[in-house]
Amino acid sequence: ELQLGIIVFTNQQAGAAFNAVTSTIKDSYLGIPPIDRVKQISDIVKADQAEAARITSDIWTAIAAQEKKNKQKVDLKQYTGTYHDEWFGDVILSLKDGKLWFDAKRSPRLTGQVFPYQEQTFILKWQDRSFDADAFVTFIPDSKGAPLGIKMKPISPLTDFSYDFQDLDFKKVK
């Protein structure tokens, strides 16, 4: 036993530098031949970012193609109303200039347009693009197809975990 503990304090959000530093220190104590951990982890991060960008781009390409063809004739009015989650509170889905919008009552910055995507699944594009957290919005229908609630999940695999979309369980209240 080396009786070794490694503690690294950092004040940055990205974990890449933290991982590079801790792995380099650990490698030196464990006798692992030198590896450029900064480059190794940087390459992994770049590959992950490229894949996330591809996934997101594919979604927006599909949305643009649908809009161009005007292929999806969706009655957006049926999705309007107030939806409530016990933790998050109320969100209002409303029509603005014929487009469906998502507005969170507790946080005015959480607003964005909702685009039809596939059947009951829509795409929420936040108006504040700094969020980098566009999301799938899936409407849960009743037996007649009317929306009873909403489930959400991030589009990008790199969306920050703090958005907790998967924990939200919106129920239509009006």
PDB file of C-alpha atoms in Angstrom:
ATOM      1  CA  GLU A   1       0.000   0.000   0.000  1.00  0.00           C
ATOM      2  CA  LEU A   2       1.261   3.437  -0.914  1.00  0.00           C
ATOM      3  CA  GLN A   3      -0.926   5.118   1.706  1.00  0.00           C
ATOM      4  CA  LEU A   4      -1.566   7.776  -0.868  1.00  0.00           C
ATOM      5  CA  GLY A   5      -4.482  10.146  -1.133  1.00  0.00           C
ATOM      6  CA  ILE A   6      -4.836  12.684  -3.903  1.00  0.00           C
ATOM      7  CA  ILE A   7      -6.919  15.812  -3.474  1.00  0.00           C
ATOM      8  CA  VAL A   8      -7.220  18.315  -6.281  1.00  0.00           C
ATOM      9  CA  PHE A   9      -9.169  21.528  -5.845  1.00  0.00           C
ATOM     10  CA  THR A  10     -10.306  23.405  -8.906  1.00  0.00           C
ATOM     11  CA  ASN A  11     -12.672  26.264  -9.538  1.00  0.00           C
ATOM     12  CA  GLN A  12     -13.777  25.335 -13.023  1.00  0.00           C
ATOM     13  CA  GLN A  13     -16.911  23.622 -14.269  1.00  0.00           C
ATOM     14  CA  ALA A  14     -15.315  21.378 -16.847  1.00  0.00           C
ATOM     15  CA  GLY A  15     -13.956  18.149 -15.439  1.00  0.00           C
ATOM     16  CA  ALA A  16     -11.316  17.626 -18.132  1.00  0.00           C
ATOM     17  CA  ALA A  17      -8.529  19.570 -16.414  1.00  0.00           C
ATOM     18  CA  PHE A  18      -9.346  17.961 -13.064  1.00  0.00           C
ATOM     19  CA  ASN A  19      -9.179  14.488 -14.620  1.00  0.00           C
ATOM     20  CA  ALA A  20      -5.919  15.255 -16.423  1.00  0.00           C
ATOM     21  CA  VAL A  21      -4.243  16.510 -13.234  1.00  0.00           C
ATOM     22  CA  THR A  22      -5.435  13.671 -10.995  1.00  0.00           C
ATOM     23  CA  SER A  23      -4.608  10.994 -13.589  1.00  0.00           C
ATOM     24  CA  THR A  24      -1.116  12.403 -14.147  1.00  0.00           C
ATOM     25  CA  ILE A  25      -0.393  12.441 -10.404  1.00  0.00           C
ATOM     26  CA  LYS A  26      -1.826   8.954  -9.954  1.00  0.00           C
ATOM     27  CA  ASP A  27       0.160   7.615 -12.937  1.00  0.00           C
ATOM     28  CA  SER A  28       3.436   8.883 -11.494  1.00  0.00           C
ATOM     29  CA  TYR A  29       2.843   7.136  -8.151  1.00  0.00           C
ATOM     30  CA  LEU A  30       1.677   3.901  -9.766  1.00  0.00           C
ATOM     31  CA  GLY A  31       4.652   3.703 -12.114  1.00  0.00           C
ATOM     32  CA  ILE A  32       2.583   4.062 -15.266  1.00  0.00           C
ATOM     33  CA  PRO A  33       4.690   5.274 -18.198  1.00  0.00           C
ATOM     34  CA  PRO A  34       4.122   8.966 -18.949  1.00  0.00           C
ATOM     35  CA  ILE A  35       0.997   9.687 -20.959  1.00  0.00           C
ATOM     36  CA  ASP A  36      -0.035  13.131 -22.114  1.00  0.00           C
ATOM     37  CA  ARG A  37      -3.284  13.100 -20.136  1.00  0.00           C
ATOM     38  CA  VAL A  38      -4.159  16.651 -21.152  1.00  0.00           C
ATOM     39  CA  LYS A  39      -4.082  15.674 -24.838  1.00  0.00           C
ATOM     40  CA  GLN A  40      -5.793  12.343 -24.175  1.00  0.00           C
ATOM     41  CA  ILE A  41      -8.668  13.909 -22.273  1.00  0.00           C
ATOM     42  CA  SER A  42      -8.833  16.865 -24.663  1.00  0.00           C
ATOM     43  CA  ASP A  43      -9.263  14.428 -27.570  1.00  0.00           C
ATOM     44  CA  ILE A  44     -12.076  12.631 -25.700  1.00  0.00           C
ATOM     45  CA  VAL A  45     -13.808  15.933 -24.911  1.00  0.00           C
ATOM     46  CA  LYS A  46     -13.525  17.084 -28.545  1.00  0.00           C
ATOM     47  CA  ALA A  47     -14.975  13.780 -29.797  1.00  0.00           C
ATOM     48  CA  ASP A  48     -17.845  14.013 -27.294  1.00  0.00           C
ATOM     49  CA  GLN A  49     -18.541  17.611 -28.325  1.00  0.00           C
ATOM     50  CA  ALA A  50     -18.520  16.691 -32.016  1.00  0.00           C
ATOM     51  CA  GLU A  51     -20.978  13.837 -31.398  1.00  0.00           C
ATOM     52  CA  ALA A  52     -23.265  16.088 -29.336  1.00  0.00           C
ATOM     53  CA  ALA A  53     -23.144  18.757 -32.062  1.00  0.00           C
ATOM     54  CA  ARG A  54     -24.026  16.125 -34.681  1.00  0.00           C
ATOM     55  CA  ILE A  55     -27.008  14.874 -32.658  1.00  0.00           C
ATOM     56  CA  THR A  56     -28.324  18.395 -32.110  1.00  0.00           C
ATOM     57  CA  SER A  57     -27.693  19.397 -35.722  1.00  0.00           C
ATOM     58  CA  ASP A  58     -29.574  16.331 -36.988  1.00  0.00           C
ATOM     59  CA  ILE A  59     -32.602  17.322 -34.890  1.00  0.00           C
ATOM     60  CA  TRP A  60     -32.635  20.899 -36.202  1.00  0.00           C
ATOM     61  CA  THR A  61     -32.086  19.694 -39.772  1.00  0.00           C
ATOM     62  CA  ALA A  62     -35.167  17.461 -39.424  1.00  0.00           C
ATOM     63  CA  ILE A  63     -37.196  20.337 -37.943  1.00  0.00           C
ATOM     64  CA  ALA A  64     -36.141  22.681 -40.775  1.00  0.00           C
ATOM     65  CA  ALA A  65     -37.021  20.068 -43.401  1.00  0.00           C
ATOM     66  CA  GLN A  66     -40.469  19.556 -41.845  1.00  0.00           C
ATOM     67  CA  GLU A  67     -41.105  23.294 -41.750  1.00  0.00           C
ATOM     68  CA  LYS A  68     -39.931  23.716 -45.342  1.00  0.00           C
ATOM     69  CA  LYS A  69     -42.220  20.973 -46.606  1.00  0.00           C
ATOM     70  CA  ASN A  70     -44.937  22.121 -44.235  1.00  0.00           C
ATOM     71  CA  LYS A  71     -45.352  18.386 -43.878  1.00  0.00           C
ATOM     72  CA  GLN A  72     -46.541  18.304 -40.312  1.00  0.00           C
ATOM     73  CA  LYS A  73     -49.986  19.746 -39.928  1.00  0.00           C
ATOM     74  CA  VAL A  74     -50.305  19.658 -36.170  1.00  0.00           C
ATOM     75  CA  ASP A  75     -53.134  21.224 -34.210  1.00  0.00           C
ATOM     76  CA  LEU A  76     -50.938  23.083 -31.735  1.00  0.00           C
ATOM     77  CA  LYS A  77     -53.929  24.463 -29.841  1.00  0.00           C
ATOM     78  CA  GLN A  78     -54.595  21.069 -28.239  1.00  0.00           C
ATOM     79  CA  TYR A  79     -51.226  21.285 -26.459  1.00  0.00           C
ATOM     80  CA  THR A  80     -51.826  24.710 -24.935  1.00  0.00           C
ATOM     81  CA  GLY A  81     -52.590  25.090 -21.262  1.00  0.00           C
ATOM     82  CA  THR A  82     -50.988  25.078 -17.844  1.00  0.00           C
ATOM     83  CA  TYR A  83     -48.870  22.108 -16.829  1.00  0.00           C
ATOM     84  CA  HIS A  84     -47.725  21.600 -13.238  1.00  0.00           C
ATOM     85  CA  ASP A  85     -44.769  19.750 -11.718  1.00  0.00           C
ATOM     86  CA  GLU A  86     -44.637  19.444  -7.912  1.00  0.00           C
ATOM     87  CA  TRP A  87     -41.035  20.673  -7.709  1.00  0.00           C
ATOM     88  CA  PHE A  88     -40.738  22.993 -10.724  1.00  0.00           C
ATOM     89  CA  GLY A  89     -44.156  24.597 -10.540  1.00  0.00           C
ATOM     90  CA  ASP A  90     -46.265  25.745 -13.475  1.00  0.00           C
ATOM     91  CA  VAL A  91     -45.380  26.147 -17.115  1.00  0.00           C
ATOM     92  CA  ILE A  92     -47.727  27.653 -19.633  1.00  0.00           C
ATOM     93  CA  LEU A  93     -47.845  26.446 -23.199  1.00  0.00           C
ATOM     94  CA  SER A  94     -49.481  29.058 -25.388  1.00  0.00           C
ATOM     95  CA  LEU A  95     -49.755  30.100 -28.993  1.00  0.00           C
ATOM     96  CA  LYS A  96     -47.889  33.232 -30.048  1.00  0.00           C
ATOM     97  CA  ASP A  97     -48.233  34.172 -33.717  1.00  0.00           C
ATOM     98  CA  GLY A  98     -49.375  30.613 -34.443  1.00  0.00           C
ATOM     99  CA  LYS A  99     -46.339  29.042 -32.768  1.00  0.00           C
ATOM    100  CA  LEU A 100     -46.275  26.999 -29.580  1.00  0.00           C
ATOM    101  CA  TRP A 101     -44.303  28.537 -26.689  1.00  0.00           C
ATOM    102  CA  PHE A 102     -43.166  27.208 -23.308  1.00  0.00           C
ATOM    103  CA  ASP A 103     -43.015  29.723 -20.432  1.00  0.00           C
ATOM    104  CA  ALA A 104     -42.043  28.837 -16.864  1.00  0.00           C
ATOM    105  CA  LYS A 105     -43.909  30.906 -14.283  1.00  0.00           C
ATOM    106  CA  ARG A 106     -41.109  30.767 -11.685  1.00  0.00           C
ATOM    107  CA  SER A 107     -38.312  31.682 -14.051  1.00  0.00           C
ATOM    108  CA  PRO A 108     -38.962  34.138 -16.892  1.00  0.00           C
ATOM    109  CA  ARG A 109     -35.671  33.136 -18.553  1.00  0.00           C
ATOM    110  CA  LEU A 110     -37.012  29.616 -19.083  1.00  0.00           C
ATOM    111  CA  THR A 111     -38.973  30.348 -22.215  1.00  0.00           C
ATOM    112  CA  GLY A 112     -38.736  28.963 -25.689  1.00  0.00           C
ATOM    113  CA  GLN A 113     -40.488  27.850 -28.815  1.00  0.00           C
ATOM    114  CA  VAL A 114     -41.777  24.282 -29.015  1.00  0.00           C
ATOM    115  CA  PHE A 115     -41.493  22.627 -32.441  1.00  0.00           C
ATOM    116  CA  PRO A 116     -43.369  19.515 -33.624  1.00  0.00           C
ATOM    117  CA  TYR A 117     -40.895  16.675 -34.177  1.00  0.00           C
ATOM    118  CA  GLN A 118     -42.299  13.128 -34.187  1.00  0.00           C
ATOM    119  CA  GLU A 119     -45.851  12.238 -33.218  1.00  0.00           C
ATOM    120  CA  GLN A 120     -46.244  13.276 -29.534  1.00  0.00           C
ATOM    121  CA  THR A 121     -42.610  14.410 -29.229  1.00  0.00           C
ATOM    122  CA  PHE A 122     -41.701  18.045 -29.741  1.00  0.00           C
ATOM    123  CA  ILE A 123     -38.449  19.990 -29.435  1.00  0.00           C
ATOM    124  CA  LEU A 124     -38.069  22.868 -26.975  1.00  0.00           C
ATOM    125  CA  LYS A 125     -35.609  25.507 -28.176  1.00  0.00           C
ATOM    126  CA  TRP A 126     -34.743  27.853 -25.330  1.00  0.00           C
ATOM    127  CA  GLN A 127     -34.827  31.510 -26.269  1.00  0.00           C
ATOM    128  CA  ASP A 128     -31.716  32.038 -24.122  1.00  0.00           C
ATOM    129  CA  ARG A 129     -29.170  30.132 -26.203  1.00  0.00           C
ATOM    130  CA  SER A 130     -26.573  30.236 -23.405  1.00  0.00           C
ATOM    131  CA  PHE A 131     -28.464  27.392 -21.690  1.00  0.00           C
ATOM    132  CA  ASP A 132     -27.210  24.899 -24.281  1.00  0.00           C
ATOM    133  CA  ALA A 133     -29.993  22.604 -23.091  1.00  0.00           C
ATOM    134  CA  ASP A 134     -32.653  22.215 -25.772  1.00  0.00           C
ATOM    135  CA  ALA A 135     -34.959  19.360 -24.865  1.00  0.00           C
ATOM    136  CA  PHE A 136     -37.350  16.743 -26.130  1.00  0.00           C
ATOM    137  CA  VAL A 137     -40.864  17.448 -24.848  1.00  0.00           C
ATOM    138  CA  THR A 138     -43.078  14.382 -25.045  1.00  0.00           C
ATOM    139  CA  PHE A 139     -46.780  14.819 -24.447  1.00  0.00           C
ATOM    140  CA  ILE A 140     -48.436  11.948 -22.613  1.00  0.00           C
ATOM    141  CA  PRO A 141     -51.878  11.447 -24.206  1.00  0.00           C
ATOM    142  CA  ASP A 142     -55.102  10.109 -22.763  1.00  0.00           C
ATOM    143  CA  SER A 143     -57.030   7.366 -24.599  1.00  0.00           C
ATOM    144  CA  LYS A 144     -58.399   9.944 -27.064  1.00  0.00           C
ATOM    145  CA  GLY A 145     -55.018  11.552 -27.769  1.00  0.00           C
ATOM    146  CA  ALA A 146     -55.508  14.693 -25.671  1.00  0.00           C
ATOM    147  CA  PRO A 147     -52.404  15.655 -23.664  1.00  0.00           C
ATOM    148  CA  LEU A 148     -52.482  14.751 -19.968  1.00  0.00           C
ATOM    149  CA  GLY A 149     -48.898  15.657 -19.171  1.00  0.00           C
ATOM    150  CA  ILE A 150     -45.338  16.231 -20.320  1.00  0.00           C
ATOM    151  CA  LYS A 151     -42.068  14.362 -19.900  1.00  0.00           C
ATOM    152  CA  MET A 152     -38.782  15.966 -20.912  1.00  0.00           C
ATOM    153  CA  LYS A 153     -35.227  14.901 -21.630  1.00  0.00           C
ATOM    154  CA  PRO A 154     -32.186  16.692 -23.021  1.00  0.00           C
ATOM    155  CA  ILE A 155     -31.340  16.426 -26.704  1.00  0.00           C
ATOM    156  CA  SER A 156     -27.588  16.648 -26.262  1.00  0.00           C
ATOM    157  CA  PRO A 157     -25.787  14.025 -24.192  1.00  0.00           C
ATOM    158  CA  LEU A 158     -23.623  16.902 -22.925  1.00  0.00           C
ATOM    159  CA  THR A 159     -26.486  18.909 -21.423  1.00  0.00           C
ATOM    160  CA  ASP A 160     -25.527  19.780 -17.865  1.00  0.00           C
ATOM    161  CA  PHE A 161     -26.946  17.283 -15.377  1.00  0.00           C
ATOM    162  CA  SER A 162     -28.355  20.111 -13.261  1.00  0.00           C
ATOM    163  CA  TYR A 163     -31.248  20.596 -15.688  1.00  0.00           C
ATOM    164  CA  ASP A 164     -32.839  17.406 -14.262  1.00  0.00           C
ATOM    165  CA  PHE A 165     -35.351  17.157 -17.107  1.00  0.00           C
ATOM    166  CA  GLN A 166     -35.837  13.452 -16.428  1.00  0.00           C
ATOM    167  CA  ASP A 167     -37.160  14.208 -12.929  1.00  0.00           C
ATOM    168  CA  LEU A 168     -39.903  16.548 -14.087  1.00  0.00           C
ATOM    169  CA  ASP A 169     -43.421  15.149 -14.299  1.00  0.00           C
ATOM    170  CA  PHE A 170     -45.756  17.821 -15.613  1.00  0.00           C
ATOM    171  CA  LYS A 171     -49.504  17.207 -15.370  1.00  0.00           C
ATOM    172  CA  LYS A 172     -51.968  19.311 -17.350  1.00  0.00           C
ATOM    173  CA  VAL A 173     -54.055  21.323 -14.881  1.00  0.00           C
ATOM    174  CA  LYS A 174     -55.914  23.687 -17.259  1.00  0.00           C
TER     175      LYS A 174
END
